[in-house]
One Martini backbone bead per residue (centre of mass of N, CA, C, O) as a GRO file, in nm:
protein
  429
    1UNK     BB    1   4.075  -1.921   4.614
    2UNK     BB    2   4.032  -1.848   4.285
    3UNK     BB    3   4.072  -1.968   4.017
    4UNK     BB    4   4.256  -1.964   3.701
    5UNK     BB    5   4.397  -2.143   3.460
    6UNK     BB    6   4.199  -1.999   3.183
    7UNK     BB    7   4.269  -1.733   3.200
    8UNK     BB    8   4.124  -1.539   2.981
    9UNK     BB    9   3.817  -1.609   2.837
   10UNK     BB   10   3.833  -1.310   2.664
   11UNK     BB   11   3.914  -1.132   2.466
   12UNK     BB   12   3.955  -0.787   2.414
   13UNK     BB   13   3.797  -0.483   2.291
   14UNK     BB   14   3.910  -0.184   2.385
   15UNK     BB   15   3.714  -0.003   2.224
   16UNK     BB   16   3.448  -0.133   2.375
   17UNK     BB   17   3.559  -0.119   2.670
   18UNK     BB   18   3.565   0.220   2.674
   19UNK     BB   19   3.305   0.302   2.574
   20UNK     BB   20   3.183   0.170   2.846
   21UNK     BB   21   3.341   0.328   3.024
   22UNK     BB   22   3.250   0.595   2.939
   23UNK     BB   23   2.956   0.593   3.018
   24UNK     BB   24   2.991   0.490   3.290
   25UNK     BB   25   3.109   0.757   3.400
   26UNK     BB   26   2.869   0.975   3.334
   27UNK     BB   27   2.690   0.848   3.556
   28UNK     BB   28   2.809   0.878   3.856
   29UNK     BB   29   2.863   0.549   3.942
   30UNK     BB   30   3.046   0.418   4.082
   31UNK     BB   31   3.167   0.155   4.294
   32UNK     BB   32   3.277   0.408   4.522
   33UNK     BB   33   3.026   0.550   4.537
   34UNK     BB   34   2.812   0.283   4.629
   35UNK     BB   35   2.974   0.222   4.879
   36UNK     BB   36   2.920   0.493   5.044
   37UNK     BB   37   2.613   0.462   5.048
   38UNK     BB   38   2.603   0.206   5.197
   39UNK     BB   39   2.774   0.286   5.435
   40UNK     BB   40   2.517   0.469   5.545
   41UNK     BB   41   2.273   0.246   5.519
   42UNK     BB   42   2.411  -0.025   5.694
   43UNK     BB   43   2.689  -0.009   5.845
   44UNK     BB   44   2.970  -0.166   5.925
   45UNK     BB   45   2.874  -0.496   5.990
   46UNK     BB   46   2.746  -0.523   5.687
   47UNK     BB   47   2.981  -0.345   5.522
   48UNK     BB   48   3.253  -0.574   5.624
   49UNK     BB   49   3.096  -0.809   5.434
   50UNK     BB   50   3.092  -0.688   5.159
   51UNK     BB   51   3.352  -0.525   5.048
   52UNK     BB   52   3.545  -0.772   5.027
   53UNK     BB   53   3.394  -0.945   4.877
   54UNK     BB   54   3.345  -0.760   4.627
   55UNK     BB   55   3.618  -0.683   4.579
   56UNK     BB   56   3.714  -1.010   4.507
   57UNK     BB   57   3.562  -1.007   4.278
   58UNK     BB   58   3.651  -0.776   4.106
   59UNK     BB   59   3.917  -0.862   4.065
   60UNK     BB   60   3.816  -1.122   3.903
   61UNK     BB   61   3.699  -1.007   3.689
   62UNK     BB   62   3.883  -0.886   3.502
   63UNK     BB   63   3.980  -1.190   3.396
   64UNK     BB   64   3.634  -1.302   3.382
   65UNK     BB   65   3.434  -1.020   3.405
   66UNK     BB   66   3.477  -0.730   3.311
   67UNK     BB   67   3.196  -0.591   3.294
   68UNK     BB   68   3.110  -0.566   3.626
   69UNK     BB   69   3.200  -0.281   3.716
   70UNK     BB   70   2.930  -0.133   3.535
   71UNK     BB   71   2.721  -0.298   3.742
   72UNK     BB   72   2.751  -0.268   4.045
   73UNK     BB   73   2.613  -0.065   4.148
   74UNK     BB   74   2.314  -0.143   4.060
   75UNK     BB   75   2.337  -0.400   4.226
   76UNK     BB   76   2.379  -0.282   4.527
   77UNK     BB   77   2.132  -0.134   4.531
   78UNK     BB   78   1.900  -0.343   4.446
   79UNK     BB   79   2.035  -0.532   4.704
   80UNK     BB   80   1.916  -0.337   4.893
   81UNK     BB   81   1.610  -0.317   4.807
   82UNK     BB   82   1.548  -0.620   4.902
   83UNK     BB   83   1.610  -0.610   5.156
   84UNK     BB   84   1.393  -0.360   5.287
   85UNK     BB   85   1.130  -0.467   5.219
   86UNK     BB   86   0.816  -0.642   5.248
   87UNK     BB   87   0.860  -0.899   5.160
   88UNK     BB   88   0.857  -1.227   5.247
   89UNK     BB   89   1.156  -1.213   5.118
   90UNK     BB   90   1.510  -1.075   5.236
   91UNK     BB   91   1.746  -1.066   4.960
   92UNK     BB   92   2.066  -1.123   4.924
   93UNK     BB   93   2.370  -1.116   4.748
   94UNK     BB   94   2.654  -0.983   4.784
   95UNK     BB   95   2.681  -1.246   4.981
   96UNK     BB   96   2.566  -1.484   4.840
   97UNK     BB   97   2.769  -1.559   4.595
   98UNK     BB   98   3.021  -1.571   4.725
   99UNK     BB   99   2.916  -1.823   4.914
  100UNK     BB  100   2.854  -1.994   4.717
  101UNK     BB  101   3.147  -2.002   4.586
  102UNK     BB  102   3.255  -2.136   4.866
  103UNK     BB  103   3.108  -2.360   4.844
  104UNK     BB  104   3.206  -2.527   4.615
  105UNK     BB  105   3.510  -2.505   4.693
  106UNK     BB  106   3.419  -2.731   4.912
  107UNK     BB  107   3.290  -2.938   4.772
  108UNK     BB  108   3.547  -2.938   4.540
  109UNK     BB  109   3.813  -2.901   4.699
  110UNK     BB  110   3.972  -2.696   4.523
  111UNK     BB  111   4.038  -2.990   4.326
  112UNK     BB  112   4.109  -3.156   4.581
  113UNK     BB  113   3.997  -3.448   4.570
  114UNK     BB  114   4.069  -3.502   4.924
  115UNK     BB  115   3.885  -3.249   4.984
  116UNK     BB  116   3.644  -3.327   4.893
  117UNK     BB  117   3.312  -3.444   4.892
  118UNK     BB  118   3.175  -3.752   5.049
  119UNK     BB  119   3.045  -4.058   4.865
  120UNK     BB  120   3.100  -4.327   4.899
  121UNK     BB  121   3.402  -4.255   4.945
  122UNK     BB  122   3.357  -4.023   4.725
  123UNK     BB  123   3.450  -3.791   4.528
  124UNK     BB  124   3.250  -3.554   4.390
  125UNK     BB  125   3.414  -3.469   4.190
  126UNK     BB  126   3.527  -3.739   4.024
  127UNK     BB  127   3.240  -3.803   3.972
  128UNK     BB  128   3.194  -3.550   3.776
  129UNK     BB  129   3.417  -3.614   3.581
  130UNK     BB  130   3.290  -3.928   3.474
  131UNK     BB  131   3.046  -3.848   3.413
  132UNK     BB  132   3.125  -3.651   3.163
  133UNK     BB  133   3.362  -3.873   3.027
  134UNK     BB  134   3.127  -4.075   2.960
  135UNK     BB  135   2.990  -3.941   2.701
  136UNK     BB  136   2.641  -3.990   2.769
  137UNK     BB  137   2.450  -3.737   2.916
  138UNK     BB  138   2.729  -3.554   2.776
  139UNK     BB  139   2.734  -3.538   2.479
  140UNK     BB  140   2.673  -3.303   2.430
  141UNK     BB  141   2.925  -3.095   2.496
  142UNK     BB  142   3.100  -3.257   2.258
  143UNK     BB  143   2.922  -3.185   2.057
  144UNK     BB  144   3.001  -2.891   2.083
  145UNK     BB  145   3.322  -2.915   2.091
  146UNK     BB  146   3.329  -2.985   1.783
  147UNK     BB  147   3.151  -2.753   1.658
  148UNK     BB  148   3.369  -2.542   1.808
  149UNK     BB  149   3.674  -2.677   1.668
  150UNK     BB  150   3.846  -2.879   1.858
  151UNK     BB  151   4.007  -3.073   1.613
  152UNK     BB  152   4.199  -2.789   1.572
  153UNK     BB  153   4.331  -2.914   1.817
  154UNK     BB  154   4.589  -3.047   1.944
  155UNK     BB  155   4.444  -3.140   2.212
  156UNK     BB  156   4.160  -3.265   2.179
  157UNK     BB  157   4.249  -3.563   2.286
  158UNK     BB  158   4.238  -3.473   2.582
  159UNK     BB  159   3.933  -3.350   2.608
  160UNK     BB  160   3.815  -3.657   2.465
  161UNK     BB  161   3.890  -3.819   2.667
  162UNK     BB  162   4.002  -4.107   2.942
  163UNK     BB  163   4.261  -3.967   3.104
  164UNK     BB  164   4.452  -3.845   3.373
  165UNK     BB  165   4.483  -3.623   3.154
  166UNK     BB  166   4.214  -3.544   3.140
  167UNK     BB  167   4.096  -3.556   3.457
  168UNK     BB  168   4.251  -3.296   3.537
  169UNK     BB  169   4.163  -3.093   3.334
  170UNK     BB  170   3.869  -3.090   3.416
  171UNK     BB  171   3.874  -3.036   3.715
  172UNK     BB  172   3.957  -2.749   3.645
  173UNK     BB  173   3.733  -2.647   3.479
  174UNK     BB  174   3.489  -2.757   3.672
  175UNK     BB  175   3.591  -2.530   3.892
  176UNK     BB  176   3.604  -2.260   3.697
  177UNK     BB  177   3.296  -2.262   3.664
  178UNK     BB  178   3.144  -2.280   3.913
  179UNK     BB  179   3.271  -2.023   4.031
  180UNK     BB  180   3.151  -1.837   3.785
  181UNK     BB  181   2.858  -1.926   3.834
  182UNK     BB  182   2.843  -1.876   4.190
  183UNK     BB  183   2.910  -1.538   4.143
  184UNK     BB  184   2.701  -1.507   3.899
  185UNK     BB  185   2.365  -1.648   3.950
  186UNK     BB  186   2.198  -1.346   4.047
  187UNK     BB  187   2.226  -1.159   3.804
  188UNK     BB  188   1.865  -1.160   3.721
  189UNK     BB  189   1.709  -0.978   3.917
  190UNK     BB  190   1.658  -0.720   3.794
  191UNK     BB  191   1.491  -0.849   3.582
  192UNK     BB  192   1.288  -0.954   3.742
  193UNK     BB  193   1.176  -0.739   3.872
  194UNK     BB  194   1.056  -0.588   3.595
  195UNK     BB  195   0.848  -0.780   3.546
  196UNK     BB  196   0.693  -0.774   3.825
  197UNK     BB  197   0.609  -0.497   3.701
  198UNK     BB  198   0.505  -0.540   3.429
  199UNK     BB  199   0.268  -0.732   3.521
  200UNK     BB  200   0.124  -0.511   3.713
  201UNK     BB  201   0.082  -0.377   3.412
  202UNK     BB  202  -0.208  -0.213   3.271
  203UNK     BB  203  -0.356  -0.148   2.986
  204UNK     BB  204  -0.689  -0.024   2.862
  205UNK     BB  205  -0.691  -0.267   2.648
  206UNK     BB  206  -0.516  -0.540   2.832
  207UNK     BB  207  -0.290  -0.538   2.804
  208UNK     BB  208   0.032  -0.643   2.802
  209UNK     BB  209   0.390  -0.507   2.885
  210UNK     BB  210   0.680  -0.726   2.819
  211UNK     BB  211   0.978  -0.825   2.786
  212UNK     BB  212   0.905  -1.106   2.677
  213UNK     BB  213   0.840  -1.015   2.377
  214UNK     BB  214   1.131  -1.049   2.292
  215UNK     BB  215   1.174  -1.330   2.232
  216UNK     BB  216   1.260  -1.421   1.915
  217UNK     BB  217   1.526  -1.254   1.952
  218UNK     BB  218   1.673  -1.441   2.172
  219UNK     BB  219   1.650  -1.723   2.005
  220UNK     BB  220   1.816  -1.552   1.755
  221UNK     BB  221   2.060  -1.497   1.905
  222UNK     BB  222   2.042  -1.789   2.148
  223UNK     BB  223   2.021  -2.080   2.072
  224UNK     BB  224   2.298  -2.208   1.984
  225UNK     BB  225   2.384  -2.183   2.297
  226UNK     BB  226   2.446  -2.401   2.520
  227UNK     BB  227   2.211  -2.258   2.725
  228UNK     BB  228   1.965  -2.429   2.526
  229UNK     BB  229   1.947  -2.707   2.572
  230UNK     BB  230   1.743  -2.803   2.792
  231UNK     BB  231   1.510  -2.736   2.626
  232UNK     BB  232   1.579  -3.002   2.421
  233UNK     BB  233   1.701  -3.216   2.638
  234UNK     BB  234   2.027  -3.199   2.557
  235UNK     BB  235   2.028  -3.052   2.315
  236UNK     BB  236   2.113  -2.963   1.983
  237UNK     BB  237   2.028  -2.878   1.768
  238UNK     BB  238   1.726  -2.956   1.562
  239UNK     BB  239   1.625  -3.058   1.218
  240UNK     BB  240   1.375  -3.243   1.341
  241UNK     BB  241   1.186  -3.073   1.473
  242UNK     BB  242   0.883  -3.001   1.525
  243UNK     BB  243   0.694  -2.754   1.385
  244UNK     BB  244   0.597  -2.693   1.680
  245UNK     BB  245   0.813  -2.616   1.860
  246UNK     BB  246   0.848  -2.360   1.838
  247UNK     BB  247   0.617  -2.267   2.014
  248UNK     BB  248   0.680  -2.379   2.257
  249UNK     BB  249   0.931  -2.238   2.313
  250UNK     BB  250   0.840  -1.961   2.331
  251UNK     BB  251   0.689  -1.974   2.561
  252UNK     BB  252   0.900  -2.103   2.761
  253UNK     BB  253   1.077  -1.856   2.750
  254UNK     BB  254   0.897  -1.664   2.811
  255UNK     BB  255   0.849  -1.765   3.127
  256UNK     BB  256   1.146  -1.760   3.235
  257UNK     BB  257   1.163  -1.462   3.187
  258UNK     BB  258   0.971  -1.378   3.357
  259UNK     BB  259   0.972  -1.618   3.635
  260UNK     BB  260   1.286  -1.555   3.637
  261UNK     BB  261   1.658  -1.506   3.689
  262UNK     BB  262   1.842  -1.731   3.497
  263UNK     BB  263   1.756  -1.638   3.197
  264UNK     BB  264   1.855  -1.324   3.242
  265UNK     BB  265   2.147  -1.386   3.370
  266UNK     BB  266   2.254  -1.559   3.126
  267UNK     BB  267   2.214  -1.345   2.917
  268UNK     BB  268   2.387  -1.096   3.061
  269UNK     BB  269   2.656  -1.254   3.093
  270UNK     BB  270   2.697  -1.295   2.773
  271UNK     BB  271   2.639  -0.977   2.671
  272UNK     BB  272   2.869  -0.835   2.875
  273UNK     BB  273   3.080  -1.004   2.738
  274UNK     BB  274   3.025  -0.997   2.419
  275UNK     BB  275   3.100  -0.652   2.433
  276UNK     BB  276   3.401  -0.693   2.466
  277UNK     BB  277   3.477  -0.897   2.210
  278UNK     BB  278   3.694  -1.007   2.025
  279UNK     BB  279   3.508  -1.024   1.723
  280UNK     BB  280   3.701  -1.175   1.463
  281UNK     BB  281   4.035  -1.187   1.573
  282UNK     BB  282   4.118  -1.323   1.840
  283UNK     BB  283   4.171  -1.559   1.900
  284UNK     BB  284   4.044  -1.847   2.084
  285UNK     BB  285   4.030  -2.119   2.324
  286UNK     BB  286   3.772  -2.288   2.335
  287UNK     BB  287   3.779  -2.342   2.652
  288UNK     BB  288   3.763  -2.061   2.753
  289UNK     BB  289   3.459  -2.018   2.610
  290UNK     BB  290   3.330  -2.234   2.757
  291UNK     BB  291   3.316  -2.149   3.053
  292UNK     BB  292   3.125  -1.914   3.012
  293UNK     BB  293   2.909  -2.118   2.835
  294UNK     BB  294   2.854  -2.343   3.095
  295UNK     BB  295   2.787  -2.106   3.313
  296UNK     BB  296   2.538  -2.018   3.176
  297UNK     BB  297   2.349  -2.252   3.235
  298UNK     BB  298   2.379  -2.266   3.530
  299UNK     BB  299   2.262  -1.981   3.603
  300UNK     BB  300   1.982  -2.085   3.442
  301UNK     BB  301   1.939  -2.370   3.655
  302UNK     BB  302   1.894  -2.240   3.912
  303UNK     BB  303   1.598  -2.118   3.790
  304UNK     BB  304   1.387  -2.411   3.695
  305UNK     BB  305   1.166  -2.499   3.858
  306UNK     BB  306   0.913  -2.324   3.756
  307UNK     BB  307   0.909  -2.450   3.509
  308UNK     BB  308   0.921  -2.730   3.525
  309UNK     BB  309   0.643  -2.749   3.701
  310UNK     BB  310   0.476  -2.504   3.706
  311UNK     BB  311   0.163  -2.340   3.799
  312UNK     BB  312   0.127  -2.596   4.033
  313UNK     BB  313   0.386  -2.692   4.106
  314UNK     BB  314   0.370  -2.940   4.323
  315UNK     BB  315   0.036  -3.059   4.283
  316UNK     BB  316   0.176  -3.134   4.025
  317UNK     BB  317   0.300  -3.279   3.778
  318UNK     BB  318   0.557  -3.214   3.575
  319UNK     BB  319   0.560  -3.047   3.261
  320UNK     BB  320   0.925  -3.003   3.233
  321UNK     BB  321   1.105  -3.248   3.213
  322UNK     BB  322   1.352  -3.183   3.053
  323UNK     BB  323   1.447  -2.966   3.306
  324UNK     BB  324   1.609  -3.167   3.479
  325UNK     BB  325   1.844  -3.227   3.728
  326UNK     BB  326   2.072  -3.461   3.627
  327UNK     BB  327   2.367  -3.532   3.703
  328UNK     BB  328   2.435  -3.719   3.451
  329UNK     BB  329   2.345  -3.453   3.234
  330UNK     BB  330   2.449  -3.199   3.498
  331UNK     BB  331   2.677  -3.137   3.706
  332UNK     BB  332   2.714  -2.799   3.734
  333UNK     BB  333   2.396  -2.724   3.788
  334UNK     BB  334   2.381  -2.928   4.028
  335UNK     BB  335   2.627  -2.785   4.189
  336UNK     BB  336   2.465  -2.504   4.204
  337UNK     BB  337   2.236  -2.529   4.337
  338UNK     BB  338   2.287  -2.670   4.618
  339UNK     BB  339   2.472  -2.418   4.667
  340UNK     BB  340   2.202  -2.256   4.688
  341UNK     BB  341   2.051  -2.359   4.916
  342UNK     BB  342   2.280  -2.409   5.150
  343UNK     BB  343   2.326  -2.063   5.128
  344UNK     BB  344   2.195  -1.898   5.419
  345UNK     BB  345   2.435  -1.766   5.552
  346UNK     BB  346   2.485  -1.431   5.607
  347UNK     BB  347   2.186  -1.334   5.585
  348UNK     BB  348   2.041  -1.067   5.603
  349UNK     BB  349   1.817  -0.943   5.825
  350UNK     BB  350   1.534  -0.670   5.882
  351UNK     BB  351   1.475  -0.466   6.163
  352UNK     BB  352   1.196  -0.244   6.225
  353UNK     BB  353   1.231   0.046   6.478
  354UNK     BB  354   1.012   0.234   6.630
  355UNK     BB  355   1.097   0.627   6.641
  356UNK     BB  356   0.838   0.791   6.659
  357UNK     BB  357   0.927   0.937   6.337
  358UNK     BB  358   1.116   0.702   6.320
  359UNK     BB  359   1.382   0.439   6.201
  360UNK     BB  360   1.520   0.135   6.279
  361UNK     BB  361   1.801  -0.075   6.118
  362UNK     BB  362   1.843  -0.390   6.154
  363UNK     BB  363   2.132  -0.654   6.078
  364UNK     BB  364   2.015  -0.959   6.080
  365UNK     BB  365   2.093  -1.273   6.129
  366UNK     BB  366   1.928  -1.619   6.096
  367UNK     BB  367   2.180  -1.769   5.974
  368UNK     BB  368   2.501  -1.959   6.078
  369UNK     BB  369   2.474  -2.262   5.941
  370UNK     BB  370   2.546  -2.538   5.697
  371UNK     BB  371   2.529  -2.914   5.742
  372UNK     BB  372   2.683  -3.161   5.536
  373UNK     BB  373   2.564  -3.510   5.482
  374UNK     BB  374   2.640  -3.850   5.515
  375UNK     BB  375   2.422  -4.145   5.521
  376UNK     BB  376   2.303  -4.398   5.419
  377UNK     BB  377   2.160  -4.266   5.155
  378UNK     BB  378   2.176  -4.000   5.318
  379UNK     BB  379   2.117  -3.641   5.284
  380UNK     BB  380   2.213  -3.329   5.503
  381UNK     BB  381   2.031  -3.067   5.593
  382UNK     BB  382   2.141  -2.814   5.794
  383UNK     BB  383   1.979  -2.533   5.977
  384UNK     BB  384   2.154  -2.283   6.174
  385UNK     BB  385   2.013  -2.053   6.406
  386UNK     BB  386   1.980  -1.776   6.556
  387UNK     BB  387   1.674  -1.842   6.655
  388UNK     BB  388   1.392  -1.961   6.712
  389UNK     BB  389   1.210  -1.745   6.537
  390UNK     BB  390   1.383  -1.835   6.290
  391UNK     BB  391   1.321  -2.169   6.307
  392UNK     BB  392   1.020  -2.115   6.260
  393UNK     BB  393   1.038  -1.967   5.959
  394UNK     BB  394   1.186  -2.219   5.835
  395UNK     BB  395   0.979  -2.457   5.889
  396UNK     BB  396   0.746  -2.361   5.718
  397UNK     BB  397   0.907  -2.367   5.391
  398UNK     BB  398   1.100  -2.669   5.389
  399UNK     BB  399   0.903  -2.881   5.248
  400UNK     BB  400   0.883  -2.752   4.997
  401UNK     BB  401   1.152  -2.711   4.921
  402UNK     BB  402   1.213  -3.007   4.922
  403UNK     BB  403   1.037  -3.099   4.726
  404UNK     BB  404   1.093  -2.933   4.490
  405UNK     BB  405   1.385  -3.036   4.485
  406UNK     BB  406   1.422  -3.362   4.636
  407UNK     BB  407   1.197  -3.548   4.530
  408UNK     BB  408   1.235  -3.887   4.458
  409UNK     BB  409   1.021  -3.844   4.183
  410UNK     BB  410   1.030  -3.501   4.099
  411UNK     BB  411   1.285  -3.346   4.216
  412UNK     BB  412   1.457  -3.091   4.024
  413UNK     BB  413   1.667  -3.275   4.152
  414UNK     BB  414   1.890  -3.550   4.041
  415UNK     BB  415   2.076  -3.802   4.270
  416UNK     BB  416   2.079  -4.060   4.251
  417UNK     BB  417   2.340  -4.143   4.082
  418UNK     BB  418   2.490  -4.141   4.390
  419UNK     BB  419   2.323  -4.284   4.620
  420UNK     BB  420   2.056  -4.082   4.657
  421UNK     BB  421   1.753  -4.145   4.815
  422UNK     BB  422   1.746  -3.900   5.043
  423UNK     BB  423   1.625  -3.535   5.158
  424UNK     BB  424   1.746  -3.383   5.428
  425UNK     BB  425   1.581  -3.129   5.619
  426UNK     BB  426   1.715  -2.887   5.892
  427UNK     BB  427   1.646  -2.766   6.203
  428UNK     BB  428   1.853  -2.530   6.401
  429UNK     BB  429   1.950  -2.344   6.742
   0.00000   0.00000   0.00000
């Protein structure tokens, strides 16, 4: 069952949520449309296993993320023809989120430290709290939330201690918050297609035209919130920032926004929210807000490996060292990746057998589990696959995946301080 203790993370201003509800009408596309469509085109054992699982986002999304049903529409569609498309690798989102944070619920052992994933026999949850509230690599945080005025609430001394009252209360934040960015860390898939068309199409003078071009725009609307903190290195505006910088974040802006989807998804995650946000009425207890902007953060850390590494990938050192997952500086978006990593099963993939003048599309799975194991200090991830075939095709790109996300010395998710020394992937038939 998906946390609450939070909700709802923002008021809301109903005539604002009204009149886009209006709009989302009038396009005749709500998402009982989309659903009868989808069931037209993937048959009964896709659509049973799609329906439920985005029906229970939906619900959730209600006092969670309420604007998600004017977009859900849209994203089944897109989420559709990523299936069916002819690139080298067919992804599912649809179902790919909801198990994702299934998986983060697993680990995170749904807030109940003794049922969470276990490290040199100690909770991962207790882990991320300890690193949290020893408020050293975690310091952005906590001055972010004395900046946005944590001090006035007479709770302030419990959300900035270290004590047993402290940490439970954190516990419930840090798992309501994990789930929240892993139902929805795929949102900028959209924004990334329209990207990859950008990048595609030159005018004949030469030019590209890219929504990165409104870098700028971006910058001045969302600088200053949380999820830009990775950007200067873990910290909060800084006043002291060479003349030079603003050139190279703009650069760097640029390229995740081109190249990624996690900073188009964290950024429509924040606008989608603010669009229906009563702001500046009715007050909000700065924690529920900090929820929404803490997931955004994972959002779009969990797809920054591809800016840390830089244009040659992995075969020199990273460009973008400050951008690196420390688990002691940022517990939510390490473990937000992880479980992005790891959720490979009931990913559907689509095979097309020609008949005749038509073709048939059967929806079938590649992987069918992932078992995480720990052993002296080494952390395994298995791949059980469904057919030979499958397993020969996922062992051609997973060394390169280990290396991206985790060589133990440029690796993009950096968990040694867990007394992780080593990350084995492995696949099995």
């Amino acid at each position: 069952m998906p946390p609450d203790v939070f909700q709802p993370y923002i008021p809301i201003d109903r005539v604002r949520y009204r009149k886009m509800e209006k709009i989302h009408n009038e396009k005749k596309n709500d998402y009982a449309t989309a659903f009868r469509h989808l069931h037209k085109r993937v048959g009964n054992e896709y659509y049973w296993k799609v329906y439920p699982s985005q029906t229970r986002s939906l619900n959730y999304s209600q006092s969670a993320f309420p604007a998600y049903k004017f977009i859900l529409p849209e994203i089944l569609a897109d989420d559709w023809l990523a299936i069916v498309d002819w690139h080298k690798f067919q992804r599912d989102h649809a179902l790919h989120q909801p198990l994702t944070a299934y998986i983060v619920l697993k680990l995170l052992g749904n807030g109940n430290s003794t049922e969470a994933f276990k490290i040199n026999k100690k909770s991962l949850l207790d882990i991320c709290i300890d690193t949290i509230l020893s408020w050293e690599g975690t310091a952005y945080l906590k001055k972010y939330l004395i900046e946005c005025n944590l001090l006035d609430y007479d709770d302030n001394d419990i959300w900035l201690g270290n004590n047993p009252r402290s940490k439970e209360l954190w516990k419930a934040l840090f798992v309501e918050a994990a789930y929240l960015a892993a139902l929805f860390h795929d949102l900028g898939y959209p924004w990334q297609y329209i990207n990859i068309l950008a990048n595609k199409l030159e005018y004949t003078d030469g030019r590209q035209e890219t929504p990165s071009q409104n870098v700028d725009h971006i910058i001045k609307l969302f600088s200053k919130r949380l999820f830009f903190c990775p950007f200067n290195g873990y910290r909060l505006f800084d006043r002291n920032a060479p003349s030079t910088w603003f050139d190279d974040l703009k650069n760097l802006v640029s390229k995740a926004f081109r190249d990624t989807h996690g900073l188009p998804g964290a950024i429509g995650f924040l606008y989608f929210n603010d669009a229906v946000r009563d702001y500046p009425g009715k007050k909000n207890h700065i924690i529920r807000q900090f929820c929404v902007e803490w997931a955004a953060m994972a959002i779009m850390m969990h797809d920054m490996g591809k800016i840390y590494w830089g244009m040659n990938n992995t075969k020199t050192p990273p460009e973008n060292t400050q951008l690196r997952l420390d688990f002691n500086v940022d517990p939510l978006s390490c473990i937000i990746a992880l479980a992005d990593v790891l959720e490979d099963f009931e990913r559907p993939v689509v095979k097309f057998s020609d008949m005749s003048n038509s073709s048939k599309a059967n929806y079938e799975v590649a992987c069918k589990e992932t078992i995480l194991s720990w052993d002296d200090s080494i952390l395994d991830i298995e791949y059980k696959m469904s057919s030979l075939d499958y397993a020969k095709s996922k062992i051609t790109f997973l060394e390169k995946e280990r290396k991206e996300y985790f060589d133990s010395q440029f690796g993009y998710i950096d968990l040694s301080s867990l007394g992780i020394e080593d990350v084995q992937m492995l696949v099995s038939v």
